[in-house]
PDB file of C-alpha atoms (C1' of nucleotides) in Angstrom:
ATOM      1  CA  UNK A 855     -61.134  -1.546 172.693  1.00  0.00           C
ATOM      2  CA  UNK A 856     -62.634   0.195 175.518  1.00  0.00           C
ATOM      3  CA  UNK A 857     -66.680   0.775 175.447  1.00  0.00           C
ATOM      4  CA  UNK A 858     -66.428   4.585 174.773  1.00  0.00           C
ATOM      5  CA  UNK A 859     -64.091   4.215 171.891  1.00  0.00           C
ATOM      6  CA  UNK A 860     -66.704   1.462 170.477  1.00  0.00           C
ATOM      7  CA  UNK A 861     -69.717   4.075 170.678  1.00  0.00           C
ATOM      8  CA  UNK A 862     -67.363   6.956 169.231  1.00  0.00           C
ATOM      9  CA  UNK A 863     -66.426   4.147 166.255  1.00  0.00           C
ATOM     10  CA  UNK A 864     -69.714   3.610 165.330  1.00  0.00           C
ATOM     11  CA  UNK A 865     -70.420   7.652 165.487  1.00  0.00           C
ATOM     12  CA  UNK A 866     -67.678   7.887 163.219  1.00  0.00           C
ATOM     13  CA  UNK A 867     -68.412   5.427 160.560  1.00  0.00           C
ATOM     14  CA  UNK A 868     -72.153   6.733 160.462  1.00  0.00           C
ATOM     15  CA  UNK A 869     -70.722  10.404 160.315  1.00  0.00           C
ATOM     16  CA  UNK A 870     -68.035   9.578 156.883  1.00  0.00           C
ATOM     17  CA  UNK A 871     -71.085   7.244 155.566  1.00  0.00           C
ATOM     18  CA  UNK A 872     -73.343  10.829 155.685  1.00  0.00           C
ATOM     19  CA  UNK A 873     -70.640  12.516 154.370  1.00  0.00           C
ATOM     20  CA  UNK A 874     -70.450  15.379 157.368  1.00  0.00           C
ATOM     21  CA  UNK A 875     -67.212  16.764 159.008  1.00  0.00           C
ATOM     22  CA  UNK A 876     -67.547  16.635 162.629  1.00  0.00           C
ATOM     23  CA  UNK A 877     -68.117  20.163 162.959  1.00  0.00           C
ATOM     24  CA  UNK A 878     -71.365  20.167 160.367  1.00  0.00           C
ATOM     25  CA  UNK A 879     -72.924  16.966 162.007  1.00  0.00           C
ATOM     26  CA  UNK A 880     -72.295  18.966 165.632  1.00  0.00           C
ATOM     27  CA  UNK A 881     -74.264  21.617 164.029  1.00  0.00           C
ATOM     28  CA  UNK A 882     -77.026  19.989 162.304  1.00  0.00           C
ATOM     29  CA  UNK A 883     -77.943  17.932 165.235  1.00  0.00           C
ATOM     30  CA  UNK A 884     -78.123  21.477 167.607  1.00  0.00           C
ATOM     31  CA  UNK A 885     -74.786  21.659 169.162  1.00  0.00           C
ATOM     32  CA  UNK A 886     -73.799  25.208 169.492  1.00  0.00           C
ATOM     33  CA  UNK A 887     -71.578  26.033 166.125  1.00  0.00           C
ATOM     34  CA  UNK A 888     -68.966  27.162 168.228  1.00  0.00           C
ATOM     35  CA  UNK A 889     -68.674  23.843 170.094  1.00  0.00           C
ATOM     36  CA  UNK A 890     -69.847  21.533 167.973  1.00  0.00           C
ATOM     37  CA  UNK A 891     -66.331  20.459 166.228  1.00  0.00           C
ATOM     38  CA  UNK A 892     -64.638  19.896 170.103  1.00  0.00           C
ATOM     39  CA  UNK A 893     -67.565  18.086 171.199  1.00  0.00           C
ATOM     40  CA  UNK A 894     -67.594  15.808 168.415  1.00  0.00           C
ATOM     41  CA  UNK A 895     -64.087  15.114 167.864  1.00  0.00           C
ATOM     42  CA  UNK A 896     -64.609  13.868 171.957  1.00  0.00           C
ATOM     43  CA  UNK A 897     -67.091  11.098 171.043  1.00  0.00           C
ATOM     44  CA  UNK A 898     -65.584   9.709 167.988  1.00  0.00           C
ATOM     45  CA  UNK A 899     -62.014   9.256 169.833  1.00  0.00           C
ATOM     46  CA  UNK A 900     -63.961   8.646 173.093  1.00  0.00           C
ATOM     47  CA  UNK A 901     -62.643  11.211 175.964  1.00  0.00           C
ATOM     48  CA  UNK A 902     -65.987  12.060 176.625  1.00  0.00           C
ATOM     49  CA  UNK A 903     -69.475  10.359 176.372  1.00  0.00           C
ATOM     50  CA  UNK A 904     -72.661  12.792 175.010  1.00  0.00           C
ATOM     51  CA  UNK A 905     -76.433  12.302 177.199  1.00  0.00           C
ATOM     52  CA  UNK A 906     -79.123  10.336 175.591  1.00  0.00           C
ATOM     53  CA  UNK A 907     -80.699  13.440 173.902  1.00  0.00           C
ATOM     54  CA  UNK A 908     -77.475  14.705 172.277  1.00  0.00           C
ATOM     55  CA  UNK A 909     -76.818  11.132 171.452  1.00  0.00           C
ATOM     56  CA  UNK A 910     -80.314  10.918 170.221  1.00  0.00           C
ATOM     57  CA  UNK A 911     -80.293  14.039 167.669  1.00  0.00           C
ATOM     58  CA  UNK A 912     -77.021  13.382 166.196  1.00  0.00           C
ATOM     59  CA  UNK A 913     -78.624   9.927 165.167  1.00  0.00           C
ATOM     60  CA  UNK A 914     -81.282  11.537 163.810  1.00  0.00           C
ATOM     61  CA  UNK A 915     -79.240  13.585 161.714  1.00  0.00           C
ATOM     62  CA  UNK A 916     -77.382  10.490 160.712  1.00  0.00           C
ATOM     63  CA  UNK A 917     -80.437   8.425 159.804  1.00  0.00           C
ATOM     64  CA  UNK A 918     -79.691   5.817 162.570  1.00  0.00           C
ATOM     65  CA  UNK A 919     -81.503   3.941 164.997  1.00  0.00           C
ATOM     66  CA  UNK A 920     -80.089   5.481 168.404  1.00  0.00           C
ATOM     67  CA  UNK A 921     -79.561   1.889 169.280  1.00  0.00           C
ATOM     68  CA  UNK A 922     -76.856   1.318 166.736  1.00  0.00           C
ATOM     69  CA  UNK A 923     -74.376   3.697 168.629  1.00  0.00           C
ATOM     70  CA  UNK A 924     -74.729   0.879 171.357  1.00  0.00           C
ATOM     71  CA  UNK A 925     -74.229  -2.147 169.775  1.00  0.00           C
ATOM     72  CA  UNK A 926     -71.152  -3.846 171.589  1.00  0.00           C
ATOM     73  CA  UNK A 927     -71.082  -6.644 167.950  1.00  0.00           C
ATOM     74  CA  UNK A 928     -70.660  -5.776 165.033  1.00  0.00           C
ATOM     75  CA  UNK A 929     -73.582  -8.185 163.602  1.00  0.00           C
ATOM     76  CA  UNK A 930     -76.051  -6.386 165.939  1.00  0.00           C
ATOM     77  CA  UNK A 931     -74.830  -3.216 164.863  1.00  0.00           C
ATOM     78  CA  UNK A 932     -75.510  -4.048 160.674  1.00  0.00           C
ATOM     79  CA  UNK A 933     -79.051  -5.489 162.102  1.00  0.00           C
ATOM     80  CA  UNK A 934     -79.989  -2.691 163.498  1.00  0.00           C
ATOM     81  CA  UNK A 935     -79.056  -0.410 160.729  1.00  0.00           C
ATOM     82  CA  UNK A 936     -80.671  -2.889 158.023  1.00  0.00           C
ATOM     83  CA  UNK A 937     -84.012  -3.698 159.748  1.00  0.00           C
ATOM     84  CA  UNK A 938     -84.360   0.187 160.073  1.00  0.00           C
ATOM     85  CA  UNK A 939     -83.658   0.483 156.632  1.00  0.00           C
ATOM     86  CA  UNK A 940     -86.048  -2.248 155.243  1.00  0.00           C
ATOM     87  CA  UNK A 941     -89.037  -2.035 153.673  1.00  0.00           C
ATOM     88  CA  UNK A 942     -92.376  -2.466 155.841  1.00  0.00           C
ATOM     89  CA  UNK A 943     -92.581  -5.912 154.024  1.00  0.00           C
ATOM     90  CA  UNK A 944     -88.698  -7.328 154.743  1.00  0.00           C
ATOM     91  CA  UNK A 945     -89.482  -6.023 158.131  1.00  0.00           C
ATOM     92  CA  UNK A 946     -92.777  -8.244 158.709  1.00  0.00           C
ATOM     93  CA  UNK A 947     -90.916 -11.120 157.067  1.00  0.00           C
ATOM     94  CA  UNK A 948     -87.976 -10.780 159.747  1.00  0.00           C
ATOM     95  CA  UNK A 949     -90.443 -10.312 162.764  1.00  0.00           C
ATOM     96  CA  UNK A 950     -92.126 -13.342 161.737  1.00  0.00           C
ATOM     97  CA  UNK A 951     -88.582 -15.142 161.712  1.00  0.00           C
ATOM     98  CA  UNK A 952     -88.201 -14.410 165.041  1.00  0.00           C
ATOM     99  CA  UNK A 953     -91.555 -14.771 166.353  1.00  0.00           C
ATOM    100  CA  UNK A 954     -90.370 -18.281 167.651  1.00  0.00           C
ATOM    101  CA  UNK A 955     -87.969 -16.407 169.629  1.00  0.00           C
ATOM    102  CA  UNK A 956     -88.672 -15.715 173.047  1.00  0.00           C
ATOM    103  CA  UNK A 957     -89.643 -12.702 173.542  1.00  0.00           C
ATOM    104  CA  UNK A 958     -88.824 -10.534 177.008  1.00  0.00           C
ATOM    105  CA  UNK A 959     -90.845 -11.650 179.610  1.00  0.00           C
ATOM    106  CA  UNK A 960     -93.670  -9.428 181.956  1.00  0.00           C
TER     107      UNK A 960
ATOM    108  CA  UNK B 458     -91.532  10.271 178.269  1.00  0.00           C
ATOM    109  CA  UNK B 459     -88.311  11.149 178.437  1.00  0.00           C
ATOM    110  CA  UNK B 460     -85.194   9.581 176.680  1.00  0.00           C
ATOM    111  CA  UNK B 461     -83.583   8.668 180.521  1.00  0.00           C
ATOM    112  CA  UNK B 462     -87.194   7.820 181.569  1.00  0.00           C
ATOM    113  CA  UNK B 463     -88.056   5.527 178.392  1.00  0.00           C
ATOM    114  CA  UNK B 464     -83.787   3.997 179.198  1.00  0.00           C
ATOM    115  CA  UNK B 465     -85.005   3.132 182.777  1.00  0.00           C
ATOM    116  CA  UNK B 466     -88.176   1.641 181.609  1.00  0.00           C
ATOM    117  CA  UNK B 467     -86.144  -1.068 179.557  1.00  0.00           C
ATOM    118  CA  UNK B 468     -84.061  -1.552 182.588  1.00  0.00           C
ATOM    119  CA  UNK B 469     -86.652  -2.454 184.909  1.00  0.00           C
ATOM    120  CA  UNK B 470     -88.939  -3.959 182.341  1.00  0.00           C
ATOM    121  CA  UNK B 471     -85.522  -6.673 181.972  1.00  0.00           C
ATOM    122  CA  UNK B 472     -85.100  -7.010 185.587  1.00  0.00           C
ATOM    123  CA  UNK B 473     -88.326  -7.636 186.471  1.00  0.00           C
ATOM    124  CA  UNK B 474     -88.367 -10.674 183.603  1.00  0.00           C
ATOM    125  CA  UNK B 475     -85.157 -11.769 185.603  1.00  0.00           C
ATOM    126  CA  UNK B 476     -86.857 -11.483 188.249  1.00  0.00           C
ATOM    127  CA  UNK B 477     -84.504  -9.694 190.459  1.00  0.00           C
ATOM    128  CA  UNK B 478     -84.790  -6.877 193.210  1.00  0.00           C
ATOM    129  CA  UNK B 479     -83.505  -3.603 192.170  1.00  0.00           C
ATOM    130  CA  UNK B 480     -80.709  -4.695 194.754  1.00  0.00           C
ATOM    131  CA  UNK B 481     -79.727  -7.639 193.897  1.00  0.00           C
ATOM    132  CA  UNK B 482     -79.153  -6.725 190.158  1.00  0.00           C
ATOM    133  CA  UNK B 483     -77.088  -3.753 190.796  1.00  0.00           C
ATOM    134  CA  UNK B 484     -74.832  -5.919 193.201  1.00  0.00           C
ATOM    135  CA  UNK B 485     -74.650  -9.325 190.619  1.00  0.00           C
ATOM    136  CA  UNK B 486     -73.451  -6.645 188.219  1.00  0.00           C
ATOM    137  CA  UNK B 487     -70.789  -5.514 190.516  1.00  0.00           C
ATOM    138  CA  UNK B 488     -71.873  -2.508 192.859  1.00  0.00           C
ATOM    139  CA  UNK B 489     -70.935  -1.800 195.943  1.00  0.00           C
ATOM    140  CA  UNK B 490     -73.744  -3.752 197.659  1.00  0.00           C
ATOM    141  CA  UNK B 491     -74.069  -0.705 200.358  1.00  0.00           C
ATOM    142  CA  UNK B 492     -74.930   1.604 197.580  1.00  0.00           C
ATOM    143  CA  UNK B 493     -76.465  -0.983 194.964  1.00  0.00           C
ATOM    144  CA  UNK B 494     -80.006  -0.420 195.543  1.00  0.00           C
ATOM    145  CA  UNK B 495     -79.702   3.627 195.381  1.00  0.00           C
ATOM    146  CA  UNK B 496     -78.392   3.452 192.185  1.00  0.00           C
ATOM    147  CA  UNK B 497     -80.090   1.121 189.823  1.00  0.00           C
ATOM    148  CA  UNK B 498     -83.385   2.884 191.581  1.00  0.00           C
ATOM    149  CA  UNK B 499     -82.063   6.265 190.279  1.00  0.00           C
ATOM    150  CA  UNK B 500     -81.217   4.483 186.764  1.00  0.00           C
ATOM    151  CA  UNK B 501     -84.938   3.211 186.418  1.00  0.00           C
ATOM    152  CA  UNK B 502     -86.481   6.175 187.464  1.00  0.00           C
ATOM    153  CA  UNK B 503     -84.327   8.528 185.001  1.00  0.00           C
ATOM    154  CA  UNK B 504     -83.406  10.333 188.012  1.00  0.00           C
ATOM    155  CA  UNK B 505     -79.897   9.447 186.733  1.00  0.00           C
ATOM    156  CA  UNK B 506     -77.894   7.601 183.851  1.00  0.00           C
ATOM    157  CA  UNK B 507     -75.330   4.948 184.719  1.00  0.00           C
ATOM    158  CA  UNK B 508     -72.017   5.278 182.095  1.00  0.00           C
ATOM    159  CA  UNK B 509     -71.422   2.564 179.495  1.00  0.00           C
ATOM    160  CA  UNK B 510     -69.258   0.192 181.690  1.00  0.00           C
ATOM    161  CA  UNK B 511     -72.056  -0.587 184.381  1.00  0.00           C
ATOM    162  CA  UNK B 512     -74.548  -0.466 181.915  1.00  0.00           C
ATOM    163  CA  UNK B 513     -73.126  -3.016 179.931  1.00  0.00           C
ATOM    164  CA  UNK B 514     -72.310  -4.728 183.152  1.00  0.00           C
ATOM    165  CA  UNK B 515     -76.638  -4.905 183.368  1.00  0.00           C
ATOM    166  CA  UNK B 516     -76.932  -5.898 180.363  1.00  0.00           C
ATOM    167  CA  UNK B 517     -74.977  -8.713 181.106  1.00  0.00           C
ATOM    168  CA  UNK B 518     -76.496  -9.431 184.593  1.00  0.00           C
ATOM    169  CA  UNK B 519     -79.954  -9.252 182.683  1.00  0.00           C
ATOM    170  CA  UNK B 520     -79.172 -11.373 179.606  1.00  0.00           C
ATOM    171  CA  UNK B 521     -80.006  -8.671 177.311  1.00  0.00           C
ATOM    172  CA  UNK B 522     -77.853  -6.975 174.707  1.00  0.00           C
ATOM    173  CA  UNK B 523     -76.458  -3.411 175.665  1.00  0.00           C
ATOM    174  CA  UNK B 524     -78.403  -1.809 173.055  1.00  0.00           C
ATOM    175  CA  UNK B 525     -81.797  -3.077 174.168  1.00  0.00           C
ATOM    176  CA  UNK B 526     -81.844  -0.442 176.589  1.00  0.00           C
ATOM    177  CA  UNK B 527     -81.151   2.276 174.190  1.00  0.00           C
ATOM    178  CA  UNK B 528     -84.094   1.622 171.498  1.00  0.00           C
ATOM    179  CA  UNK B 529     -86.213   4.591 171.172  1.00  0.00           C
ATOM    180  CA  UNK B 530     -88.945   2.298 169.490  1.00  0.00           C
ATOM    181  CA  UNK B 531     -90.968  -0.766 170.934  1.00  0.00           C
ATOM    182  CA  UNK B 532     -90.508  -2.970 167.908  1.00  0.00           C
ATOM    183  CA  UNK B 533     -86.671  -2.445 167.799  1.00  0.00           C
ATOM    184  CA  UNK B 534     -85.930  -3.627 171.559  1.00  0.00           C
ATOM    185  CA  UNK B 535     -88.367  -6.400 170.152  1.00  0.00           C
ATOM    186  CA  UNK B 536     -86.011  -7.058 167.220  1.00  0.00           C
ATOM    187  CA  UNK B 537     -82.597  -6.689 169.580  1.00  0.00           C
ATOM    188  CA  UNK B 538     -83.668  -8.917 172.241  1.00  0.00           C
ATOM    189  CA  UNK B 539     -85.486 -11.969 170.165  1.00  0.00           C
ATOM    190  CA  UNK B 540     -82.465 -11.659 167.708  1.00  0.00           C
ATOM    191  CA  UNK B 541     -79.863 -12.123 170.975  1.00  0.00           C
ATOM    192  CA  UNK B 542     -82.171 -15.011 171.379  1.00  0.00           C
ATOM    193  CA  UNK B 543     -82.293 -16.493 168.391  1.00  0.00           C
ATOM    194  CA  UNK B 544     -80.619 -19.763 167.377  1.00  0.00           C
ATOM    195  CA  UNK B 545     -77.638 -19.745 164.800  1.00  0.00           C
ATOM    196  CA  UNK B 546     -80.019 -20.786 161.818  1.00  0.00           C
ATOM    197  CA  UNK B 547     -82.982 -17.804 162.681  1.00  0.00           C
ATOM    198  CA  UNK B 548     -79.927 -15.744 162.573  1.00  0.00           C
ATOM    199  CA  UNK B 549     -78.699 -16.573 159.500  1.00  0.00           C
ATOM    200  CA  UNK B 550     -82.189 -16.269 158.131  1.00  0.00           C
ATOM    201  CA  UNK B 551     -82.781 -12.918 159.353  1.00  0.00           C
ATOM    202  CA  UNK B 552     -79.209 -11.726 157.899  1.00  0.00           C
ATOM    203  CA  UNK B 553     -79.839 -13.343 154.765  1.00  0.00           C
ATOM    204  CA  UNK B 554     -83.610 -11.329 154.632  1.00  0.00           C
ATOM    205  CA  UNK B 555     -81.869  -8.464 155.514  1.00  0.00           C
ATOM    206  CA  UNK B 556     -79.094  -8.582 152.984  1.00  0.00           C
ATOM    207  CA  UNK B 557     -81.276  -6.743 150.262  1.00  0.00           C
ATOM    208  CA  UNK B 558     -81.469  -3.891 152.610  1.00  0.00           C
ATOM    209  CA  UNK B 559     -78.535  -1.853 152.003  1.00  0.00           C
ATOM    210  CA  UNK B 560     -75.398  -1.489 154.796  1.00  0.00           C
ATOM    211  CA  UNK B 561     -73.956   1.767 155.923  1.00  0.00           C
ATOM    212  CA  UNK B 562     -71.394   3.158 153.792  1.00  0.00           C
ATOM    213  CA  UNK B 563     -67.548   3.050 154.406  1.00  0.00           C
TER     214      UNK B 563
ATOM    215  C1'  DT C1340     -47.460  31.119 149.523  1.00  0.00           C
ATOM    216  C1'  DA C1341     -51.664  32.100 151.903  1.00  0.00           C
ATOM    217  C1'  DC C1342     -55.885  30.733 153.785  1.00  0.00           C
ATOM    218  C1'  DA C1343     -59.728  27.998 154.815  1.00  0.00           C
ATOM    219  C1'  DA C1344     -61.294  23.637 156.500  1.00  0.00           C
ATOM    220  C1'  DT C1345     -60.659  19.828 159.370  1.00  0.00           C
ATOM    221  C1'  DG C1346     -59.208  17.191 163.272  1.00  0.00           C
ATOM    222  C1'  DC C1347     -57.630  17.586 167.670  1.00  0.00           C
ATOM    223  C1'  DT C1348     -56.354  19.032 172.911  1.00  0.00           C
ATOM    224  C1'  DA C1349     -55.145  21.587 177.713  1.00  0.00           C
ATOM    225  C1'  DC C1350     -57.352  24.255 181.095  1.00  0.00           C
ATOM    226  C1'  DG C1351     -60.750  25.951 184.468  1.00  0.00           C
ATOM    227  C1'  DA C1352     -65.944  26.282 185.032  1.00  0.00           C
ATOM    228  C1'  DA C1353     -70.292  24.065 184.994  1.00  0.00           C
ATOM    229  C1'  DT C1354     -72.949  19.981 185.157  1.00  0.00           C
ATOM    230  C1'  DT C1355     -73.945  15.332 186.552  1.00  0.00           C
ATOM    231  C1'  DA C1356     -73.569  11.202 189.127  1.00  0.00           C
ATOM    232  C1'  DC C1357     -71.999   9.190 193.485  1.00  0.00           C
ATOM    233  C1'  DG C1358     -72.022   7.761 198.417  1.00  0.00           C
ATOM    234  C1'  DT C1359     -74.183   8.650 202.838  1.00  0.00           C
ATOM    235  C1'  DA C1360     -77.889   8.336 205.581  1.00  0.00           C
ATOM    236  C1'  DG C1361     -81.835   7.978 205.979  1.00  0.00           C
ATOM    237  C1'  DT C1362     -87.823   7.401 205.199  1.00  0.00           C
ATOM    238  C1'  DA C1363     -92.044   4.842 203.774  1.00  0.00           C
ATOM    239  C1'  DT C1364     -94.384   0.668 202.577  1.00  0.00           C
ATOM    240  C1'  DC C1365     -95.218  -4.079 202.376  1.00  0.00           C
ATOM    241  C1'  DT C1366     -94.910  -8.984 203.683  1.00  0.00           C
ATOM    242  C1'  DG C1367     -94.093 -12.896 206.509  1.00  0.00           C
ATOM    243  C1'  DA C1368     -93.035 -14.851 210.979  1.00  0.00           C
ATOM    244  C1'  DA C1369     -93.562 -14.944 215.961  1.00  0.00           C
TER     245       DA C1369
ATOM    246  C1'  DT D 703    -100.989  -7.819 216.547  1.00  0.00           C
ATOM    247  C1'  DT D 704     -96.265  -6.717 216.355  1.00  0.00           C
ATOM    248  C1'  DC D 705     -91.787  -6.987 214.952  1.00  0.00           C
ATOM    249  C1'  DA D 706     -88.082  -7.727 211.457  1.00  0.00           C
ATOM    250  C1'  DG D 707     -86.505  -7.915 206.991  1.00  0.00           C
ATOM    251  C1'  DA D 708     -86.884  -6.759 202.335  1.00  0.00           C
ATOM    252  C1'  DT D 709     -87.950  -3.464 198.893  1.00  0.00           C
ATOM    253  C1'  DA D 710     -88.432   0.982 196.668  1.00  0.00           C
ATOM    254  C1'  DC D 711     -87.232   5.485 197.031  1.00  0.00           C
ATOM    255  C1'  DT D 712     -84.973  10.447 198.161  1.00  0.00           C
ATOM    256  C1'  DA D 713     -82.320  14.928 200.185  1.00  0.00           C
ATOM    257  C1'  DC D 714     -77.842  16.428 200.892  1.00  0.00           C
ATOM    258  C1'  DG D 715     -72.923  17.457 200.156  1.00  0.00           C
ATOM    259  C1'  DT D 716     -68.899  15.488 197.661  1.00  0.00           C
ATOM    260  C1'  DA D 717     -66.631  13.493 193.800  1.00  0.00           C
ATOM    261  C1'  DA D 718     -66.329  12.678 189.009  1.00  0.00           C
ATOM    262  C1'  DT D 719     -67.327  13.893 184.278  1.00  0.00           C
ATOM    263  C1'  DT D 720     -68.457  16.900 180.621  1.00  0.00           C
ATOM    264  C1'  DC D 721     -68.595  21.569 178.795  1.00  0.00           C
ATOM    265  C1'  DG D 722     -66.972  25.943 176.740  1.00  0.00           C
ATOM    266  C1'  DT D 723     -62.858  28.593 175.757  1.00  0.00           C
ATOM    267  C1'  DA D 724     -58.937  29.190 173.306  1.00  0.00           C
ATOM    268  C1'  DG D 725     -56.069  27.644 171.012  1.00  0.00           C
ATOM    269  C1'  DC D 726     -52.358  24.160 167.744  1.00  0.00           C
ATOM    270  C1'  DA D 727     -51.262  20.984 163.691  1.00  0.00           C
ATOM    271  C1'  DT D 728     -52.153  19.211 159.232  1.00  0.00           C
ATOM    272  C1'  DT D 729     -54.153  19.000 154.759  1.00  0.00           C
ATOM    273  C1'  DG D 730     -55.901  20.681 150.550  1.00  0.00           C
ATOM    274  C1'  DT D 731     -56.519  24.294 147.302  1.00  0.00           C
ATOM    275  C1'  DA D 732     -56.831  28.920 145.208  1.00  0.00           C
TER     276       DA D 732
END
DNA sequence: TACAATGCTACGAATTACGTAGTATCTGAA
DNA sequence: TTCAGATACTACGTAATTCGTAGCATTGTA
């Protein structure tokens, strides 16, 4: 599975858990109503890659971290969705976890 | 800060914990060394964005996962990159902590 | 059967990134 | 000091990619 198909997977599978047809989630996150079923139908089957700031509103729309669209494994996919998700508590709880983890340096 | 400006932070903010020259990264990662330095200088100024393939190529070069660069939030590039990190066990922790949040649908 | 909704695609135009060919600045060696 | 190499950065024209237009095919349903 190529990269782009990967992103437009994940853009699908957050779309059909929203419960949107392509055209209404192209709409909803700004696309021109006209264009927004082509442009969409692109990503998921991945002929074409969206910029950051389309890719950005339609994960608003879909109540995902933009990250999550990027996740090349499927574990780091579900964390991302879950830890956004979580409640300020579980969150604290899991950055604790990882606190012995180094973290990026400089 | 824009979203190509706040994508080129993460980029340089990862190569300088490397550290590597702007150079150097973009040729490990398998640019043209003649034109190596222009581009990964373009990517972390948000002049320009690199598609999927070299920037998962970066990643890779950097040790970070592909969808560090893409967090729109401080604490989530936190979360990817000590998670990426983290041994099998802090994993499985996390998951397990995680587990009462719910997964996306479908 | 009709018709609306949905998913999908070829084509030319518009947008964006790329490669070329540099400049400016800094640091270390002679 | 001066020179050379390394580093970060940028204007310009070309090449590559996405966009908008204008559709087609299939499914469900009134």
């Amino acid at each position: 599975m190529d990269a782009n198909q990967l992103w437009g997977r994940r853009l699908k599978q957050a779309r059909l858990a929203a419960g949107l047809s392509q055209k209404s989630l192209g709409i909803t996150a700004g696309i021109d109503p006209f264009v927004a079923s082509t442009r969409i139908n692109r990503y998921e089957l991945g002929v074409h890659k969206p910029d950051l700031l389309t890719a950005s509103n339609l994960a608003k729309t879909l109540g995902v971290p933009l990250a999550f669209f990027y996740a090349e494994e499927d574990d780091m996919a579900d964390l991302i969705y879950r830890y956004s998700k979580a409640d300020t508590e579980a969150k604290a709880q899991v950055v604790q976890l990882l606190a012995a983890s180094p973290g990026l340096a400089e």
